Coordinates of C-alpha atoms in Angstrom, one line a residue:
Chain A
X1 CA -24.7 -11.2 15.5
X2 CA -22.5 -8.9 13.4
X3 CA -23.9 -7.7 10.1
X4 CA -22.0 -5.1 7.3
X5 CA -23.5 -3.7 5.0
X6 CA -21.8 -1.9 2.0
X7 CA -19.2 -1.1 4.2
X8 CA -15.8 0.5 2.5
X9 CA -13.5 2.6 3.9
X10 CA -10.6 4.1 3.2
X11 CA -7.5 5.2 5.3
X12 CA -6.6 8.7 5.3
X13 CA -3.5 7.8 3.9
X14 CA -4.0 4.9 1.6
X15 CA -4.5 6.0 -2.2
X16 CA -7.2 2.7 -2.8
X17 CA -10.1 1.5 -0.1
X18 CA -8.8 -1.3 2.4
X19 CA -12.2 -2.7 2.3
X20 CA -14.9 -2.5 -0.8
X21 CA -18.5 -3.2 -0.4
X22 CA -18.8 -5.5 1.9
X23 CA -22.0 -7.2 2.9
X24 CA -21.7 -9.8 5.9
X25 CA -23.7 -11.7 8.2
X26 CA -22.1 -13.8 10.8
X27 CA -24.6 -15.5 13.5
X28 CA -23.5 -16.4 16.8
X29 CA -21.4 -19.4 17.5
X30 CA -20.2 -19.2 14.1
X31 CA -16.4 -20.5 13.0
X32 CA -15.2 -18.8 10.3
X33 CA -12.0 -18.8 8.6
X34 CA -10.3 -15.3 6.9
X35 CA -8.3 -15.9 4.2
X36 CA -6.5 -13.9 1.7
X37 CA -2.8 -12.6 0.8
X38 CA -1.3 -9.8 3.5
X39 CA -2.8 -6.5 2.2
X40 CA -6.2 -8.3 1.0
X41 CA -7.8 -6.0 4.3
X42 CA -8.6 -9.3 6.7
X43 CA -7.0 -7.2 9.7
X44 CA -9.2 -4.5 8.2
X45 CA -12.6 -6.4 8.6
X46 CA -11.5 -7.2 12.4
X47 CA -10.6 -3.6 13.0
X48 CA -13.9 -2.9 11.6
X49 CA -16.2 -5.1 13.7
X50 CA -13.6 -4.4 17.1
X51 CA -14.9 -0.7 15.9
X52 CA -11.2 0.2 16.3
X53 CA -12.7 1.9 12.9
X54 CA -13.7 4.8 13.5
X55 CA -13.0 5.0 16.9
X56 CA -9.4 4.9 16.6
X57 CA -8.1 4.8 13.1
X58 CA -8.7 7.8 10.8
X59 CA -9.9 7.4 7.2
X60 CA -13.5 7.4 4.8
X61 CA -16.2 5.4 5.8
X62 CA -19.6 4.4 4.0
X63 CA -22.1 1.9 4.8
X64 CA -22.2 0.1 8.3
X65 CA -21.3 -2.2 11.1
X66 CA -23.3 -3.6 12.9
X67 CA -22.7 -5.8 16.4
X68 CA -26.1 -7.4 18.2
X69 CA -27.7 -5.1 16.3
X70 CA -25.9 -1.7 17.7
X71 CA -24.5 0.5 15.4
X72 CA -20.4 0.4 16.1
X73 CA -20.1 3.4 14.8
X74 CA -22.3 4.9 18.2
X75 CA -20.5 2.5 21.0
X76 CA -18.0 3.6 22.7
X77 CA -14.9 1.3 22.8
X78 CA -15.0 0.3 26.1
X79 CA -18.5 -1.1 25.8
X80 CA -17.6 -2.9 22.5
X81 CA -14.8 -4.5 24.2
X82 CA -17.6 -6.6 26.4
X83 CA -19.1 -7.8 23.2
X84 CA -16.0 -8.5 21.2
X85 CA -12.4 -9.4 22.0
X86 CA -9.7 -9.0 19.4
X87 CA -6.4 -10.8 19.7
X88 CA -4.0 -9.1 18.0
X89 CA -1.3 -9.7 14.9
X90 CA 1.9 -8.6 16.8
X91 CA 1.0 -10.0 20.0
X92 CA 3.8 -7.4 21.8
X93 CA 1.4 -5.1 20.9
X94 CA -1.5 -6.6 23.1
X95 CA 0.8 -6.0 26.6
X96 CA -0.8 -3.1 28.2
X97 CA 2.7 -2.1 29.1
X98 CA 2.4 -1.4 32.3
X99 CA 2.6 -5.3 34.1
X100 CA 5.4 -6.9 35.3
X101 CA 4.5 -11.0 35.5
X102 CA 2.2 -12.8 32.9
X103 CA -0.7 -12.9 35.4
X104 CA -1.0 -9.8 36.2
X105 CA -0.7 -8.6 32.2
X106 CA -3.8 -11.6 31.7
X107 CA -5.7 -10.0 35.0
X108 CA -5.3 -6.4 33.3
X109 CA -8.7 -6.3 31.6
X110 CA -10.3 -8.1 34.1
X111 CA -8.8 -5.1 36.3
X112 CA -10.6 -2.8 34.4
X113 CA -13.9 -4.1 34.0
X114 CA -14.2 -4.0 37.8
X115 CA -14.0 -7.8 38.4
X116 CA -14.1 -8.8 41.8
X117 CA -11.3 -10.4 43.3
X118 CA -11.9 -14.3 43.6
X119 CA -13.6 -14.2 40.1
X120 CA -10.3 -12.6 38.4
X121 CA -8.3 -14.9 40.2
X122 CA -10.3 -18.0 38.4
X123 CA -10.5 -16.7 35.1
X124 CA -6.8 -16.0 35.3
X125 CA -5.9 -19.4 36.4
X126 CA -8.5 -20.9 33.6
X127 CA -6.8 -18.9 30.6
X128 CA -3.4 -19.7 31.7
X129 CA -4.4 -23.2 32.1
X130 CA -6.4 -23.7 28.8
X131 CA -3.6 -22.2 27.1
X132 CA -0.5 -24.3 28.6
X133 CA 1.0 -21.5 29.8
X134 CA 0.5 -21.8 33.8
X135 CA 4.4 -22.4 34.2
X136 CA 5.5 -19.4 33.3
X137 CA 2.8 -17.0 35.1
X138 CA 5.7 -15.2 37.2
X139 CA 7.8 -14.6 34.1
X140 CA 7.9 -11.0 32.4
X141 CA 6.2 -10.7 29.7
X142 CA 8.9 -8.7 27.9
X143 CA 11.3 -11.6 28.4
X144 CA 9.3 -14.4 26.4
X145 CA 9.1 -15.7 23.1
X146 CA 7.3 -14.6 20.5
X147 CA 5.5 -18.3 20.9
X148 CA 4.9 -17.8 24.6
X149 CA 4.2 -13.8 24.1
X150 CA 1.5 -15.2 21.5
X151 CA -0.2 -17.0 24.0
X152 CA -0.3 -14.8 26.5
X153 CA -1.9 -12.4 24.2
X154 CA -4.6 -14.7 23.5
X155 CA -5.2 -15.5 27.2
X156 CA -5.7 -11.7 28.1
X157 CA -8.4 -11.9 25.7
X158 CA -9.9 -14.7 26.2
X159 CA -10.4 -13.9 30.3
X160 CA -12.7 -11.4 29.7
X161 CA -14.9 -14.1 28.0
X162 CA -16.1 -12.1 25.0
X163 CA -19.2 -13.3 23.2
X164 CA -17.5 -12.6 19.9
X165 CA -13.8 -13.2 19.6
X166 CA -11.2 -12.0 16.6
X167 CA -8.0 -13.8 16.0
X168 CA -5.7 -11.8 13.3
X169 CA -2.9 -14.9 12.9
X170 CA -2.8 -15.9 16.1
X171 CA -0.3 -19.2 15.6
X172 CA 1.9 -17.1 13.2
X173 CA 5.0 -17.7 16.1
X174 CA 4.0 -20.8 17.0
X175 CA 5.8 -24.2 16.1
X176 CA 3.4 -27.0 15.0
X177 CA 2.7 -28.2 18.4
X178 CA 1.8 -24.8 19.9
X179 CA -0.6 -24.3 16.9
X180 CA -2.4 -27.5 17.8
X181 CA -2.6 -26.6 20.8
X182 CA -4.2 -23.4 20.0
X183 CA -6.4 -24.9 17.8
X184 CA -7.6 -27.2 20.5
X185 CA -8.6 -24.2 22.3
X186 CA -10.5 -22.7 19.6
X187 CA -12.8 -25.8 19.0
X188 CA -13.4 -26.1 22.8
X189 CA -14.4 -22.5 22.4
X190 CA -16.7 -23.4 19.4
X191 CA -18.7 -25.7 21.5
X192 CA -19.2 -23.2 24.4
X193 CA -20.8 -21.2 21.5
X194 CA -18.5 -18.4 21.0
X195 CA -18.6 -16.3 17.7
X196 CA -15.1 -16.7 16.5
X197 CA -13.4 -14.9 13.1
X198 CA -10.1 -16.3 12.3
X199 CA -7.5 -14.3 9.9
X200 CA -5.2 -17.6 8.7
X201 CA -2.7 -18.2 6.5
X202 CA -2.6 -21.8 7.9
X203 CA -5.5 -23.2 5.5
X204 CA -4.9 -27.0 6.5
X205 CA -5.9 -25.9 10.1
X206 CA -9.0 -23.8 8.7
X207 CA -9.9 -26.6 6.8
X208 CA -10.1 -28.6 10.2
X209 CA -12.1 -25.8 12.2
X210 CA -14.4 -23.6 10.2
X211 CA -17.9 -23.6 9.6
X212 CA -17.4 -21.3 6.7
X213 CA -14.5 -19.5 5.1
X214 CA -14.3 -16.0 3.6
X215 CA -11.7 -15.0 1.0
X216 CA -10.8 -11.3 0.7
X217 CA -8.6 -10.2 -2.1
X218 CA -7.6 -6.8 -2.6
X219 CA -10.6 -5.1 -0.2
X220 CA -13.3 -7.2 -1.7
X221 CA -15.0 -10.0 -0.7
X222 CA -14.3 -13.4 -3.6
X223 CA -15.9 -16.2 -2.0
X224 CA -17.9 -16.5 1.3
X225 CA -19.1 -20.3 1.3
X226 CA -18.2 -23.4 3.2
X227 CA -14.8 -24.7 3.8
X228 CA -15.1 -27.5 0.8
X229 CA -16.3 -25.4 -1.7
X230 CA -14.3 -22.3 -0.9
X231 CA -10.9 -24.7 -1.1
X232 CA -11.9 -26.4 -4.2
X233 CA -12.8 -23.2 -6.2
X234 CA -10.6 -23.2 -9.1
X235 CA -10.1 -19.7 -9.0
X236 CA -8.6 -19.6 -5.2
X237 CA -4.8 -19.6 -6.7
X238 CA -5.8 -16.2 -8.4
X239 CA -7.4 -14.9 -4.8
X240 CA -3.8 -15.4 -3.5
X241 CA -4.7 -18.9 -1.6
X242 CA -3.1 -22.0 -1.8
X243 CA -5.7 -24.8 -0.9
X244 CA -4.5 -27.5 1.5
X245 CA -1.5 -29.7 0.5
X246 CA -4.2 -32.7 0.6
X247 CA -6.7 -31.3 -1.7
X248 CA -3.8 -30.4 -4.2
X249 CA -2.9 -34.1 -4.0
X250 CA -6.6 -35.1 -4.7
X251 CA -6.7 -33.0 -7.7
X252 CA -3.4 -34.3 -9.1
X253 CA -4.4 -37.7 -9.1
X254 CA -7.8 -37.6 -10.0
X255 CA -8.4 -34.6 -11.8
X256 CA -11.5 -33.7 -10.4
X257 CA -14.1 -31.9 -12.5
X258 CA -15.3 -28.7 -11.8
X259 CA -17.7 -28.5 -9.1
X260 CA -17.2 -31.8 -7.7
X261 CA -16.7 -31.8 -4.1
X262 CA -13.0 -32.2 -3.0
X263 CA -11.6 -33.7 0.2
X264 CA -9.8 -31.2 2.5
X265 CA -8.3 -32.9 5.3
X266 CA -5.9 -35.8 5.4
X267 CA -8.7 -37.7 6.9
X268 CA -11.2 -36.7 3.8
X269 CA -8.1 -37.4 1.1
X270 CA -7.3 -41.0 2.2
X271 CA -10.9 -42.2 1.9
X272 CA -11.6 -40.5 -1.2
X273 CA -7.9 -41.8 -2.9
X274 CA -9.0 -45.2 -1.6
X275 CA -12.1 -44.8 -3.0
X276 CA -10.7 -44.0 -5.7
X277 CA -8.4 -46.7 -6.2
X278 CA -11.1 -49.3 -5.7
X279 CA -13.7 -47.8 -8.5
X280 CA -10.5 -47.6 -10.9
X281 CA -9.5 -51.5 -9.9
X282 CA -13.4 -52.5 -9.8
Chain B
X1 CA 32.0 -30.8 -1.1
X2 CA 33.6 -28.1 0.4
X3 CA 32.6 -27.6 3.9
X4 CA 31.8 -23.9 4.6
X5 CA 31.0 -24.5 8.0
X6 CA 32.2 -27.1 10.5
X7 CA 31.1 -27.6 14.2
X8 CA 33.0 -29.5 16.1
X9 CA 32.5 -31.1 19.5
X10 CA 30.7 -28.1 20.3
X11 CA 28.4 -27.4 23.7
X12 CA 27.2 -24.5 25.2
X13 CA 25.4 -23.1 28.3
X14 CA 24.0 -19.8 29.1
X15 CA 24.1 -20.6 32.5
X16 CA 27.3 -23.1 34.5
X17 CA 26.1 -26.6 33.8
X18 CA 23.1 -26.0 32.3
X19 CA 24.2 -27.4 28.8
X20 CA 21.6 -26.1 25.7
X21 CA 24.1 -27.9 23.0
X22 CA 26.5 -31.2 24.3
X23 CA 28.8 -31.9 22.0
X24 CA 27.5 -31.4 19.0
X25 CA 29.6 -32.2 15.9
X26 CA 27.9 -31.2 11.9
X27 CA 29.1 -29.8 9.3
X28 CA 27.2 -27.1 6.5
X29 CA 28.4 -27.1 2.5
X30 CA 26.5 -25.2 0.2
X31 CA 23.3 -26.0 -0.6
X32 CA 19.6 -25.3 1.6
X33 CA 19.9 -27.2 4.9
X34 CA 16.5 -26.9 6.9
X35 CA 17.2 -27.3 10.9
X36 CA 14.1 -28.5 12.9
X37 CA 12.7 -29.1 16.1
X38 CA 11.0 -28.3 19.3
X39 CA 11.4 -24.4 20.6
X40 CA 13.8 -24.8 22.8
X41 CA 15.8 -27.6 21.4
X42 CA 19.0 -25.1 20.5
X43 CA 18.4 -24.5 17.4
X44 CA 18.8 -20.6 17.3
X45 CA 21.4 -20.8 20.1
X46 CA 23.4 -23.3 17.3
X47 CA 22.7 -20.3 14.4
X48 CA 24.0 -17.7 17.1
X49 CA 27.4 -20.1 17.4
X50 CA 28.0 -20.4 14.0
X51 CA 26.8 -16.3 13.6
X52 CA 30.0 -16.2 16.3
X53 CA 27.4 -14.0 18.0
X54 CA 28.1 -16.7 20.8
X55 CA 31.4 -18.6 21.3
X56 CA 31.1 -22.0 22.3
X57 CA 31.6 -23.4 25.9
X58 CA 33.6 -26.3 24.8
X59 CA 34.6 -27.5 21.4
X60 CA 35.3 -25.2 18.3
X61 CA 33.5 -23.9 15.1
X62 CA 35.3 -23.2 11.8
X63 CA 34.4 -21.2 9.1
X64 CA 36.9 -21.4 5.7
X65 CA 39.1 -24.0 8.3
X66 CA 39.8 -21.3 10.3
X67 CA 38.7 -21.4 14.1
X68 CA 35.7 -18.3 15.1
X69 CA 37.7 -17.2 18.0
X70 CA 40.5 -16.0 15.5
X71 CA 37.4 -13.7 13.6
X72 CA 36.3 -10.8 14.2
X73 CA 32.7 -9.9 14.3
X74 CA 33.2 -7.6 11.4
X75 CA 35.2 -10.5 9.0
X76 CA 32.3 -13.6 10.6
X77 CA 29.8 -10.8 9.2
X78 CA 31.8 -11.1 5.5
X79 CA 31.3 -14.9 5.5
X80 CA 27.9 -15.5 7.5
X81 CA 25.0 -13.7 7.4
X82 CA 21.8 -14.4 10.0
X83 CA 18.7 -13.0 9.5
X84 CA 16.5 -12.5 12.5
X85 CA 13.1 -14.3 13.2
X86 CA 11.9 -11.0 14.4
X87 CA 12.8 -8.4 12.0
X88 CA 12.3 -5.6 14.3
X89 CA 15.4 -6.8 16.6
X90 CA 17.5 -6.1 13.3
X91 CA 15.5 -3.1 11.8
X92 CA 16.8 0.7 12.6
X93 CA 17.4 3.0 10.0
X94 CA 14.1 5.3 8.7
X95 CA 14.1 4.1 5.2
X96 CA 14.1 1.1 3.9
X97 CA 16.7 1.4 1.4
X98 CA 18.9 2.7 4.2
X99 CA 18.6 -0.1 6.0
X100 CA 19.3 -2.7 3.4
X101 CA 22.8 -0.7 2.4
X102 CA 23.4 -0.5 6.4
X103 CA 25.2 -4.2 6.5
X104 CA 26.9 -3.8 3.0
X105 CA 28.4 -0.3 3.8
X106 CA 30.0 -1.5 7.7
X107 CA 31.8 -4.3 5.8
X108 CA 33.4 -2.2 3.3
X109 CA 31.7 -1.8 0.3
X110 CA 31.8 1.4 -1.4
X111 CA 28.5 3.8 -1.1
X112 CA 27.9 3.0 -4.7
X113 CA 28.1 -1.0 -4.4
X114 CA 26.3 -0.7 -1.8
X115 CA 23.4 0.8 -3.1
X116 CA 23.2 -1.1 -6.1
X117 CA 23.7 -3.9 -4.3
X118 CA 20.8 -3.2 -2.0
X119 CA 18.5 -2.1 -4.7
X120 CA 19.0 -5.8 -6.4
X121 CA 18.2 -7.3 -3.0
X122 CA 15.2 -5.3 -2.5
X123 CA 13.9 -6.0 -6.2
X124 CA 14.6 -9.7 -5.4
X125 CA 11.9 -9.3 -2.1
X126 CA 9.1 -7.6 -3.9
X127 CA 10.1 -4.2 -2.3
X128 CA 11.3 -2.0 -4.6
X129 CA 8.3 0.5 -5.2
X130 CA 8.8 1.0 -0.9
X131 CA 12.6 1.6 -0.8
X132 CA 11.7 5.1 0.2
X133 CA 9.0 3.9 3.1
X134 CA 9.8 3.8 6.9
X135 CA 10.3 0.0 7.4
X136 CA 7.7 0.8 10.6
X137 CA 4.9 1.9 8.7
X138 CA 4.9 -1.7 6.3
X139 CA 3.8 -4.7 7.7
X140 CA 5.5 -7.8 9.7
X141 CA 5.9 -9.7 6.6
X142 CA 7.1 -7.0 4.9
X143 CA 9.2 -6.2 7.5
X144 CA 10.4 -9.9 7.6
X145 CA 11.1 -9.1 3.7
X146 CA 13.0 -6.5 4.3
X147 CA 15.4 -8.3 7.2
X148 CA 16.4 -10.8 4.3
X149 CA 17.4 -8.0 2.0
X150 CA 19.4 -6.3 4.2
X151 CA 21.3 -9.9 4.6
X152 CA 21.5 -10.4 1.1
X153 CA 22.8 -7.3 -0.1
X154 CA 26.3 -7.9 1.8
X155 CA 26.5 -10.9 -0.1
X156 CA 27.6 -13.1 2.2
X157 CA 28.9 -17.3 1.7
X158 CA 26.4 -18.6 4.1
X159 CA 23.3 -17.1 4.7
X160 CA 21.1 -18.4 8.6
X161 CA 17.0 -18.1 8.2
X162 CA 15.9 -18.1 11.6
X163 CA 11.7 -18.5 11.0
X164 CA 11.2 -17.1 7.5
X165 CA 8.2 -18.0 6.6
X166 CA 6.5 -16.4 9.7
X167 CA 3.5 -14.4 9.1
X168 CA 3.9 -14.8 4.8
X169 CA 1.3 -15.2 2.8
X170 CA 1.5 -18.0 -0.2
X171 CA 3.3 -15.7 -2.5
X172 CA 5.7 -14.5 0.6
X173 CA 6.4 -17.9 1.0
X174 CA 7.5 -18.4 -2.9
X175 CA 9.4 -15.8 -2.9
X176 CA 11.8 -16.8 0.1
X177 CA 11.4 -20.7 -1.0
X178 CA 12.9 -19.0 -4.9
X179 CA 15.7 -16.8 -3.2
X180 CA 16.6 -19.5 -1.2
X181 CA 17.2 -21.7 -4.8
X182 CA 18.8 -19.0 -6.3
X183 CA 21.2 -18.8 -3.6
X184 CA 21.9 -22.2 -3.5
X185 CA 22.3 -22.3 -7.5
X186 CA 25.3 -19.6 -6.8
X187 CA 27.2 -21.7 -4.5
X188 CA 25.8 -20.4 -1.2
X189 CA 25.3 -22.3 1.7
X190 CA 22.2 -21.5 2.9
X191 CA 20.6 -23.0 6.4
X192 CA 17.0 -22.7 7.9
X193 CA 15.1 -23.1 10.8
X194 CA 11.7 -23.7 10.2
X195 CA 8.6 -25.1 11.5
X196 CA 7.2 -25.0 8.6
X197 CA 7.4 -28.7 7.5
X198 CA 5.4 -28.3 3.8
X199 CA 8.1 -25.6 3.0
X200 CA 10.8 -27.5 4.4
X201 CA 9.9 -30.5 2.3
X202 CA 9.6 -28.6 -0.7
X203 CA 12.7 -26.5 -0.7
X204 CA 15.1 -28.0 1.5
X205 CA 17.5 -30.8 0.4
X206 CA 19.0 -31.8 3.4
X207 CA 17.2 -31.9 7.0
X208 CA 18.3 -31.7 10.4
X209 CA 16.8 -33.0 13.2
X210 CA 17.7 -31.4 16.3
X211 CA 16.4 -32.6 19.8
X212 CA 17.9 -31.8 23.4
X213 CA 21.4 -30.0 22.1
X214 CA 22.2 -33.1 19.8
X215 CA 21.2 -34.2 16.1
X216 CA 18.9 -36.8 16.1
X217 CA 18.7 -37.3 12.4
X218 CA 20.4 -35.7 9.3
X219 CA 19.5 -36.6 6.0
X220 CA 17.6 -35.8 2.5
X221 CA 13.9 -35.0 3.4
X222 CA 12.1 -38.5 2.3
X223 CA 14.8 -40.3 4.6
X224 CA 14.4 -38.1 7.6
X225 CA 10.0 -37.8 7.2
X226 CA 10.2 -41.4 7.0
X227 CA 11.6 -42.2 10.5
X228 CA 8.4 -41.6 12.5
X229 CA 10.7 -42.1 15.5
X230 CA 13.5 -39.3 14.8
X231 CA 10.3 -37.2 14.4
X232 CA 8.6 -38.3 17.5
X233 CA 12.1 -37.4 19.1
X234 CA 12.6 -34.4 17.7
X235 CA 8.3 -32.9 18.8
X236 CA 8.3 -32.4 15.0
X237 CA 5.5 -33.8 12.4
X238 CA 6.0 -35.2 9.1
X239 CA 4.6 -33.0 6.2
X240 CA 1.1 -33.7 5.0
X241 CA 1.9 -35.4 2.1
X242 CA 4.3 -38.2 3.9
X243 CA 1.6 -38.5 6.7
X244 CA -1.2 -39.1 3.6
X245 CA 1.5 -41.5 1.5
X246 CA 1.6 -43.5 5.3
X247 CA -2.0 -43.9 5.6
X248 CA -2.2 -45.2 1.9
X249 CA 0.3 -47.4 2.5
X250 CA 2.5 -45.8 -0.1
X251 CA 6.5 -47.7 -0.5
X252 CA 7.9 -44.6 -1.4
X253 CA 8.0 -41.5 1.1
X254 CA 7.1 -38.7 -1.2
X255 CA 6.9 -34.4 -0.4
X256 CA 5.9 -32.8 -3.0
X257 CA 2.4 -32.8 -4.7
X258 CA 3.9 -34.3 -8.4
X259 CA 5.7 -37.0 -6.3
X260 CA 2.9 -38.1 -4.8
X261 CA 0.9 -38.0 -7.4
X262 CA 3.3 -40.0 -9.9
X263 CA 3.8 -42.8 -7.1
X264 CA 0.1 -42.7 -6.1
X265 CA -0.2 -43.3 -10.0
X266 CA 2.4 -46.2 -10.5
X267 CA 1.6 -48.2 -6.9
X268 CA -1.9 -47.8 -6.9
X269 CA -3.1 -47.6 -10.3
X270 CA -1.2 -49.6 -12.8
X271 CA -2.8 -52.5 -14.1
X272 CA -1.4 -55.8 -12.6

């Protein structure tokens, strides 16, 4: 369980807070969905629960974060990294630098948690399997693409089987196809009861995967409900958020009152326009 | 209409016989061409050719009618300009505002062109209160930003988006999807590659489908989403709102939200 409480903080260069009073609960095996314009502090929030705040960035801090109950604040990183796995923006800044072939870059952690052998050797092959990426395992990691570099990135994380994982963008190099694929991961993740915080600009996949979504907008926390009603709050243009090309369809053509529960996928959309279309020809 | 651009008869290989474009023939005119498909279907390797940043392996490319191999890099640079998906291959100079009169001041302009020049570009992106900023200490999609200033500041006839809209938020995404009509409202031929279908379907006029080195389909955006098989083809998926017009069963193919709404309207709910 992760739980903030009036957290805010500040870095030591940054004029305003990057995060404002923010109270949060998130049980395990939760899905949920970051959203928010860049700058609105959703890499922030990740840093803050990774406890990359404090233990690495410098700035203010009030209030608290908590992870299964432990104050990050008192863990030391390499304990926190057991709990929670982040999976960073820029995924050429995940490479520990130091590997010269895919596997060995996803075995690195494993490496240093002490894993024996045959173990490391499994998880490898099940993260480079589970992320398509088993034919390239020999390749450098410094001569891929940002799609293929993204996945490796997530693999290394996803090895050391954290209980709690971050994802800030994680399909932001991928083409539709590799983002499906991603996605597919995710939800197989879900059911193995992972905790799982997504930073997205992709809301049509949110949409599809989240339990609940959370919309940040400059440091503070707008809306923290379920996918539907976060996506068909009429205020979510002015949080910097564009809801899903289906639900701006739905509202075109019917005009929905306020409060009146909007569809958010395609699948939602059709049966509600067809709905729709029946009550206005019945 | 003039064509800026033509590629003829063109393949290439990086390596002997191991052909990434065959014979590939299209031409660009002004206007906002989006290019599409699979990674690793050639489309940056085709952006590269036309960037004369590669020359091709058979056939030719002409820019103004005149064959790349009589250019220099220098004069290409005048007439095509290609920003980077990955800003930070293209990013060097300590400033920002540096860096977007870098381009403008190696083709010629003068110091003071240049910097007015740049300083429009950068108030065009959103980045003028950060001219003074290391590009390193903004984000990616500022960064991103900041790669498309730098482009448009030496004011070039053609302007190549390789990825754009990676890592923008919705008003990121505006922006480029506005520059990219103002350019094409001043004459400017301006070509894309995306994977970003929504924003391809809303800003694009013209698509290209590109699949195994060859175009599979070239056409105005509800032609081209409308051919499940050229999309199929080409690994790419229609946009949301031509997947939704489908599944109601929709005559017209329609990609933006009013379209849909006023055919949705006229098919579905007129009185007959």
């Amino acid at each position: 369980m992760i739980r903030m409480q009036q957290f805010t903080y500040r870095y030591s260069e940054m004029a305003r807070p990057a995060l404002e009073g923010i109270n949060l609960v998130i049980e395990p095996g939760e899905c949920i969905g970051l959203l928010g314009s860049n700058g609105a502090g959703k890499t922030t929030l990740c840093y803050a629960i990774m406890g990359l705040i404090p233990h690495f960035f410098q700035g203010d801090l009030t209030g608290e974060v908590r992870v299964n109950n432990q104050p990050v604040a008192k863990m030391d990183l390499a304990a926190m990294s057991r709990q929670v796995g982040m999976v960073l923006q820029n995924a050429a800044n995940q490479l520990s630098g130091t590997k010269m072939t895919v596997e060995e870059e996803i075995a690195f952690g494993l490496e240093n948690f002490a894993i024996a052998q045959e173990e490391m050797r499994e998880r490898v092959d099940w993260a480079l399997e589970i992320l398509g990426i088993a034919g390239i395992r020999k390749r450098n990691p410094y001569q891929l693409s940002g799609g293929q570099l993204q996945r490796v990135a997530i693999a290394s994380v996803l090895v050391l089987k954290p209980q709690i994982l971050l994802l800030d963008e994680p399909t932001s190099q991928l083409d539709p196809k590799g983002t499906e694929e991603v996605y597919q991961v995710l939800r197989q993740l879900r059911k193995e009861g992972i905790t799982i915080l997504l930073a997205e600009h992709k809301v049509e996949m949110l949409a599809q995967c989240c339990t609940r979504l959370i919309v940040l907008n400059e440091g503070k926390i707008m809306a923290d409900a379920s996918p539907h009603a976060v996506l068909g709050h009429p205020s979510l243009p002015d949080w910097g958020v564009e809801a899903p090309v289906f639900t701006q369809a739905y509202q075109a053509v019917v005009q929905p009152h306020h409060g009146e529960k909007v569809p958010i996928t395609l699948r939602e959309t059709i049966e509600r326009l067809n709905q729709y279309e029946q009550a206005y020809r019945g | 209409m003039n064509k800026l651009i033509e590629v003829e008869q063109v393949s290439f290989a990086y390596e002997p016989g191991m052909n990434v474009l065959n014979q590939l023939s299209i031409a660009f005119a002004p206007g906002v061409t989006a290019v599409l498909g699979e990674n690793g279907a050639g489309k940056t390797t085709l952006m590269k050719l036309l960037k004369g940043l590669l020359k091709p392996t058979a056939g030719r490319i002409k820019i103004g009618g005149r064959d790349t191999r009589q250019y220099s890099a220098a004069e290409i640079a005048r007439h095509v300009g290609m920003i980077f998906q990955n800003p930070d291959e293209q990013i060097f100079k300590s400033s920002v505002l540096d860096e977007v009169m870098f381009g403008p001041l190696q083709i010629g302009q003068s110091p003071a062109e240049a910097k007015e020049r740049a300083l429009a570009a950068l108030a065009a992106l959103d980045l003028s209160d950060v001219e003074k900023e290391n590009p390193y200490d903004l984000s990616y999609a500022a960064r991103k930003r900041i790669g498309i200033a730098s482009i448009l500041a030496m004011n070039p006839e053609a302007i190549i988006f390789d990825e754009p809209t990676i890592a923008q938020d919705q008003q990121g995404l505006r922006r480029i999807g506005q520059i990219m009509s103002e350019l094409k409202a001043e004459g400017k031929t301006v070509i894309a590659i995306l994977h970003d279908m929504e924003f391809a379907a809303r800003y694009c006029e013209r698509i290209v489908l590109l699949a195994r080195g060859g175009v599979i389909a070239d056409g105005p955006p509800a032609l081209v989403f409308a051919n499940d098989d050229w999309l199929r083809q080409a690994g790419v998926k229609a946009p949301g709102l031509v997947r939704l017009g489908q599944a109601l069963q929709l005559s017209q193919t329609t990609v933006t939200v009013e379209q849909f709404s006023q055919a949705f309207r006229t098919e579905k709910l007129r009185a007959d």
